[in-house]
């Protein structure tokens, strides 16, 4: 019985069905925001909400029943994530003063899309593993921002735009430059007073935008390569297990053949 439930849980059609239902429900949530749609189609929207609630409970029940030991279900972080979302959205808040909170919590059901698709789950796991390296890059980036903000507020503090009047505003201005939002206007204003100011802005863009962006990409690509290598190792390990099983079967067949020959003799 457990094997049948496991086959349903791991089946591709079950994953695709969950994905389709989540996407359809996300469309319904967006549909609610259009004018007075919620009042006109209240019955349909209520039915959709009830259907999704029942399906999510059914899906969680399938995942729990597929475990050989019940508490193994809660050892997996993604299972805890699913269980938490389902429980939160089941809280009876509609008839209380927290009805608005209940509606907001329903939006989190869309996050179930991460666990419904194994590919998305793998990408999220990869990004989580990349967090330590990303934090180091962010710290290094903050140091560069800090140095350039101090320099900018020292030289450009008297500019009429007031974009460099103190350290915090200078940091915000540098972030604007990093996003390439009219950064040339900021540079040309500074160049009217300090002709050499282009060196400051160009060097900051080269370091902060190009170098650090490539560092982020390199970290993510490195984690993707590690993920692919681990998947290849798992596949090789599974193939070796299958090969060992086949070799054992061949050996047992040889022994049976020998026994048959000996009996005939």
Tab-separated table of C-alpha atoms in Angstrom:
chain	number	residue	atom	x	y	z
A	1	UNK	CA	0.000	0.000	0.000
A	2	UNK	CA	2.802	2.396	0.931
A	3	UNK	CA	4.576	1.646	-2.360
A	4	UNK	CA	1.456	2.660	-4.324
A	5	UNK	CA	1.209	5.928	-2.363
A	6	UNK	CA	4.932	6.546	-2.935
A	7	UNK	CA	4.445	6.029	-6.671
A	8	UNK	CA	1.629	8.603	-6.635
A	9	UNK	CA	3.735	11.090	-4.647
A	10	UNK	CA	6.731	10.712	-6.982
A	11	UNK	CA	4.682	10.533	-10.201
A	12	UNK	CA	5.250	13.241	-12.781
A	13	UNK	CA	1.519	13.643	-13.423
A	14	UNK	CA	0.908	14.374	-9.729
A	15	UNK	CA	3.565	17.100	-9.752
A	16	UNK	CA	2.142	18.578	-12.966
A	17	UNK	CA	-1.397	18.513	-11.558
A	18	UNK	CA	-0.282	20.376	-8.419
A	19	UNK	CA	1.560	22.928	-10.546
A	20	UNK	CA	-1.497	23.476	-12.750
A	21	UNK	CA	-3.782	23.970	-9.737
A	22	UNK	CA	-1.393	26.454	-8.094
A	23	UNK	CA	-1.054	28.482	-11.312
A	24	UNK	CA	-4.839	28.480	-11.783
A	25	UNK	CA	-5.331	29.602	-8.180
A	26	UNK	CA	-2.728	32.362	-8.610
A	27	UNK	CA	-4.710	33.562	-11.647
A	28	UNK	CA	-7.890	33.569	-9.542
A	29	UNK	CA	-6.174	35.671	-6.854
A	30	UNK	CA	-5.151	38.190	-9.498
A	31	UNK	CA	-8.661	38.087	-10.952
A	32	UNK	CA	-10.061	39.169	-7.574
A	33	UNK	CA	-8.287	42.519	-7.785
A	34	UNK	CA	-10.131	43.605	-10.944
A	35	UNK	CA	-12.885	46.036	-9.983
A	36	UNK	CA	-16.007	44.496	-8.436
A	37	UNK	CA	-15.209	40.978	-9.674
A	38	UNK	CA	-15.186	39.624	-6.124
A	39	UNK	CA	-18.838	40.573	-5.630
A	40	UNK	CA	-20.027	39.374	-9.056
A	41	UNK	CA	-18.278	36.010	-8.960
A	42	UNK	CA	-18.225	35.418	-5.220
A	43	UNK	CA	-19.656	31.890	-5.533
A	44	UNK	CA	-17.045	30.824	-8.073
A	45	UNK	CA	-14.206	32.376	-6.071
A	46	UNK	CA	-15.418	30.673	-2.903
A	47	UNK	CA	-15.606	27.347	-4.727
A	48	UNK	CA	-12.062	27.794	-6.086
A	49	UNK	CA	-10.733	28.616	-2.616
A	50	UNK	CA	-12.471	25.576	-1.078
A	51	UNK	CA	-11.266	23.280	-3.874
A	52	UNK	CA	-7.635	24.394	-3.484
A	53	UNK	CA	-7.839	23.997	0.293
A	54	UNK	CA	-9.172	20.426	-0.033
A	55	UNK	CA	-6.568	19.549	-2.675
A	56	UNK	CA	-3.688	20.850	-0.569
A	57	UNK	CA	-4.902	18.817	2.412
A	58	UNK	CA	-5.148	15.760	0.159
A	59	UNK	CA	-1.638	16.367	-1.204
A	60	UNK	CA	-0.133	16.741	2.275
A	61	UNK	CA	-1.954	13.575	3.375
A	62	UNK	CA	-0.469	11.684	0.404
A	63	UNK	CA	3.037	12.881	1.300
A	64	UNK	CA	2.580	11.934	4.953
A	65	UNK	CA	1.160	8.494	4.139
A	66	UNK	CA	4.033	7.807	1.736
A	67	UNK	CA	6.551	7.979	4.574
A	68	UNK	CA	7.450	4.677	6.209
A	69	UNK	CA	7.698	6.522	9.508
A	70	UNK	CA	5.312	9.397	10.096
A	71	UNK	CA	7.854	11.702	11.738
A	72	UNK	CA	10.226	11.363	8.775
A	73	UNK	CA	7.880	13.716	6.969
A	74	UNK	CA	8.857	16.562	9.305
A	75	UNK	CA	12.591	15.946	8.892
A	76	UNK	CA	12.458	17.409	5.393
A	77	UNK	CA	12.580	21.214	5.278
A	78	UNK	CA	10.423	21.427	2.149
A	79	UNK	CA	7.740	19.262	3.779
A	80	UNK	CA	7.720	21.599	6.778
A	81	UNK	CA	7.384	24.526	4.386
A	82	UNK	CA	4.353	22.931	2.690
A	83	UNK	CA	2.777	21.904	5.990
A	84	UNK	CA	3.185	25.411	7.465
A	85	UNK	CA	1.545	27.106	4.472
A	86	UNK	CA	-1.389	24.682	4.510
A	87	UNK	CA	-1.928	25.054	8.269
A	88	UNK	CA	-1.702	28.855	8.164
A	89	UNK	CA	-4.279	29.109	5.394
A	90	UNK	CA	-6.625	26.802	7.358
A	91	UNK	CA	-6.776	29.133	10.354
A	92	UNK	CA	-10.392	30.328	10.886
A	93	UNK	CA	-9.745	34.044	10.538
A	94	UNK	CA	-12.452	34.944	8.006
A	95	UNK	CA	-15.165	35.587	10.578
A	96	UNK	CA	-12.847	37.425	12.974
A	97	UNK	CA	-11.231	40.821	12.930
A	98	UNK	CA	-8.318	39.304	11.013
A	99	UNK	CA	-10.238	38.677	7.783
A	100	UNK	CA	-7.848	40.909	5.845
A	101	UNK	CA	-4.902	38.937	7.222
A	102	UNK	CA	-6.579	35.690	6.162
A	103	UNK	CA	-6.932	36.978	2.613
A	104	UNK	CA	-3.301	38.049	2.594
A	105	UNK	CA	-2.156	34.657	3.853
A	106	UNK	CA	-3.844	32.963	0.903
A	107	UNK	CA	-1.289	34.607	-1.370
A	108	UNK	CA	1.387	32.438	0.249
A	109	UNK	CA	-0.242	29.384	-1.304
A	110	UNK	CA	1.381	30.438	-4.564
A	111	UNK	CA	4.748	29.703	-2.899
A	112	UNK	CA	3.776	26.026	-3.030
A	113	UNK	CA	4.872	26.213	-6.662
A	114	UNK	CA	8.466	25.925	-5.405
A	115	UNK	CA	7.844	22.502	-3.917
A	116	UNK	CA	5.485	21.308	-6.641
A	117	UNK	CA	8.217	21.488	-9.279
A	118	UNK	CA	11.402	19.498	-8.517
A	119	UNK	CA	13.342	21.771	-10.886
A	120	UNK	CA	12.347	24.890	-8.944
A	121	UNK	CA	13.152	23.132	-5.687
A	122	UNK	CA	16.649	22.340	-6.980
A	123	UNK	CA	17.185	25.979	-8.004
A	124	UNK	CA	16.093	27.241	-4.569
A	125	UNK	CA	18.381	24.709	-2.861
A	126	UNK	CA	21.222	25.895	-5.071
A	127	UNK	CA	20.572	29.552	-4.171
A	128	UNK	CA	20.441	28.688	-0.456
A	129	UNK	CA	23.825	26.953	-0.715
A	130	UNK	CA	25.217	30.022	-2.499
A	131	UNK	CA	24.134	32.378	0.327
A	132	UNK	CA	27.475	32.244	2.267
A	133	UNK	CA	29.450	33.249	-0.830
A	134	UNK	CA	26.862	35.890	-1.755
A	135	UNK	CA	27.096	37.374	1.762
A	136	UNK	CA	30.886	37.707	1.373
A	137	UNK	CA	30.411	39.494	-1.946
A	138	UNK	CA	27.785	41.809	-0.413
A	139	UNK	CA	30.165	42.687	2.457
A	140	UNK	CA	32.916	43.491	-0.030
A	141	UNK	CA	30.446	45.529	-2.072
A	142	UNK	CA	29.392	47.466	1.043
A	143	UNK	CA	33.043	48.365	1.701
A	144	UNK	CA	33.358	49.743	-1.841
A	145	UNK	CA	30.100	51.678	-1.406
A	146	UNK	CA	31.310	53.038	1.937
A	147	UNK	CA	34.617	54.279	0.522
A	148	UNK	CA	33.027	55.881	-2.522
A	149	UNK	CA	30.257	57.457	-0.421
A	150	UNK	CA	32.810	59.090	1.863
A	151	UNK	CA	34.806	60.374	-1.119
A	152	UNK	CA	31.642	61.604	-2.881
A	153	UNK	CA	30.284	63.414	0.182
A	154	UNK	CA	33.707	65.027	0.709
A	155	UNK	CA	34.152	66.430	-2.814
A	156	UNK	CA	30.571	66.905	-4.077
A	157	UNK	CA	28.829	68.076	-0.911
A	158	UNK	CA	28.261	71.611	-2.270
A	159	UNK	CA	26.557	70.579	-5.504
A	160	UNK	CA	23.089	72.189	-5.893
A	161	UNK	CA	21.254	68.873	-6.348
A	162	UNK	CA	22.006	67.871	-2.746
A	163	UNK	CA	22.743	64.288	-3.812
A	164	UNK	CA	25.945	64.222	-1.758
A	165	UNK	CA	25.047	66.314	1.270
A	166	UNK	CA	25.715	63.507	3.765
A	167	UNK	CA	26.958	59.941	3.937
A	168	UNK	CA	23.551	58.197	3.792
A	169	UNK	CA	22.286	60.213	0.823
A	170	UNK	CA	25.614	59.562	-0.913
A	171	UNK	CA	25.050	55.819	-0.459
A	172	UNK	CA	21.589	56.174	-1.975
A	173	UNK	CA	23.017	58.171	-4.891
A	174	UNK	CA	25.603	55.461	-5.501
A	175	UNK	CA	22.829	52.866	-5.562
A	176	UNK	CA	21.041	54.997	-8.153
A	177	UNK	CA	24.236	55.079	-10.215
A	178	UNK	CA	24.581	51.300	-9.857
A	179	UNK	CA	21.103	50.832	-11.361
A	180	UNK	CA	22.063	53.187	-14.257
A	181	UNK	CA	19.100	55.442	-13.439
A	182	UNK	CA	20.113	58.801	-15.058
A	183	UNK	CA	23.613	58.347	-13.693
A	184	UNK	CA	25.081	60.525	-16.451
A	185	UNK	CA	23.098	63.520	-15.121
A	186	UNK	CA	24.764	63.037	-11.739
A	187	UNK	CA	28.184	62.751	-13.376
A	188	UNK	CA	27.780	65.807	-15.625
A	189	UNK	CA	26.668	67.928	-12.681
A	190	UNK	CA	29.835	66.977	-10.798
A	191	UNK	CA	32.004	67.524	-13.888
A	192	UNK	CA	30.831	71.143	-14.134
A	193	UNK	CA	32.710	71.816	-10.902
A	194	UNK	CA	35.327	69.032	-11.016
A	195	UNK	CA	36.294	68.069	-14.596
A	196	UNK	CA	38.087	64.959	-13.314
A	197	UNK	CA	34.847	63.640	-11.683
A	198	UNK	CA	34.301	61.203	-14.562
A	199	UNK	CA	37.135	59.092	-13.124
A	200	UNK	CA	35.176	58.698	-9.882
A	201	UNK	CA	31.930	57.643	-11.594
A	202	UNK	CA	33.408	55.411	-14.296
A	203	UNK	CA	35.657	53.592	-11.826
A	204	UNK	CA	32.706	53.021	-9.480
A	205	UNK	CA	30.551	51.583	-12.298
A	206	UNK	CA	33.347	49.321	-13.503
A	207	UNK	CA	33.998	47.983	-9.985
A	208	UNK	CA	30.468	47.867	-8.552
A	209	UNK	CA	28.390	47.070	-11.631
A	210	UNK	CA	30.601	44.936	-13.846
A	211	UNK	CA	33.031	43.215	-11.470
A	212	UNK	CA	30.561	42.439	-8.698
A	213	UNK	CA	27.833	41.413	-11.123
A	214	UNK	CA	30.218	38.887	-12.669
A	215	UNK	CA	31.130	37.659	-9.182
A	216	UNK	CA	27.463	36.962	-8.438
A	217	UNK	CA	27.109	35.125	-11.739
A	218	UNK	CA	30.291	33.129	-11.073
A	219	UNK	CA	29.022	32.026	-7.644
A	220	UNK	CA	25.664	30.895	-9.033
A	221	UNK	CA	27.296	29.059	-11.961
A	222	UNK	CA	29.683	27.369	-9.520
A	223	UNK	CA	26.774	26.135	-7.404
A	224	UNK	CA	24.994	24.907	-10.544
A	225	UNK	CA	28.077	22.931	-11.525
A	226	UNK	CA	28.269	21.414	-8.025
A	227	UNK	CA	24.602	20.456	-8.269
A	228	UNK	CA	25.121	18.822	-11.661
A	229	UNK	CA	28.183	16.957	-10.391
A	230	UNK	CA	26.281	15.669	-7.343
A	231	UNK	CA	23.419	14.518	-9.595
A	232	UNK	CA	25.899	12.741	-11.874
A	233	UNK	CA	27.505	11.043	-8.874
A	234	UNK	CA	24.098	9.877	-7.656
A	235	UNK	CA	23.269	8.512	-11.098
A	236	UNK	CA	26.626	6.707	-11.275
A	237	UNK	CA	26.061	5.321	-7.778
A	238	UNK	CA	22.580	4.064	-8.726
A	239	UNK	CA	23.919	2.538	-11.956
A	240	UNK	CA	26.680	0.790	-10.025
A	241	UNK	CA	24.099	-0.602	-7.609
A	242	UNK	CA	22.017	-1.898	-10.522
A	243	UNK	CA	25.166	-3.412	-12.051
A	244	UNK	CA	26.026	-5.143	-8.777
A	245	UNK	CA	22.507	-6.570	-8.604
A	246	UNK	CA	22.813	-7.848	-12.187
A	247	UNK	CA	26.207	-9.415	-11.434
A	248	UNK	CA	24.751	-11.139	-8.369
A	249	UNK	CA	21.904	-12.482	-10.482
A	250	UNK	CA	24.375	-13.722	-13.105
A	251	UNK	CA	26.421	-15.456	-10.393
A	252	UNK	CA	23.330	-17.094	-8.939
A	253	UNK	CA	22.303	-18.261	-12.426
A	254	UNK	CA	25.764	-19.747	-12.992
A	255	UNK	CA	25.554	-21.624	-9.708
A	256	UNK	CA	22.095	-22.930	-10.598
A	257	UNK	CA	23.388	-24.091	-13.997
A	258	UNK	CA	26.317	-25.849	-12.316
A	259	UNK	CA	23.982	-27.555	-9.899
A	260	UNK	CA	21.742	-28.716	-12.748
A	261	UNK	CA	24.777	-30.111	-14.619
A	262	UNK	CA	26.025	-31.894	-11.514
A	263	UNK	CA	22.615	-33.436	-10.909
A	264	UNK	CA	22.485	-34.703	-14.504
A	265	UNK	CA	25.926	-36.255	-14.182
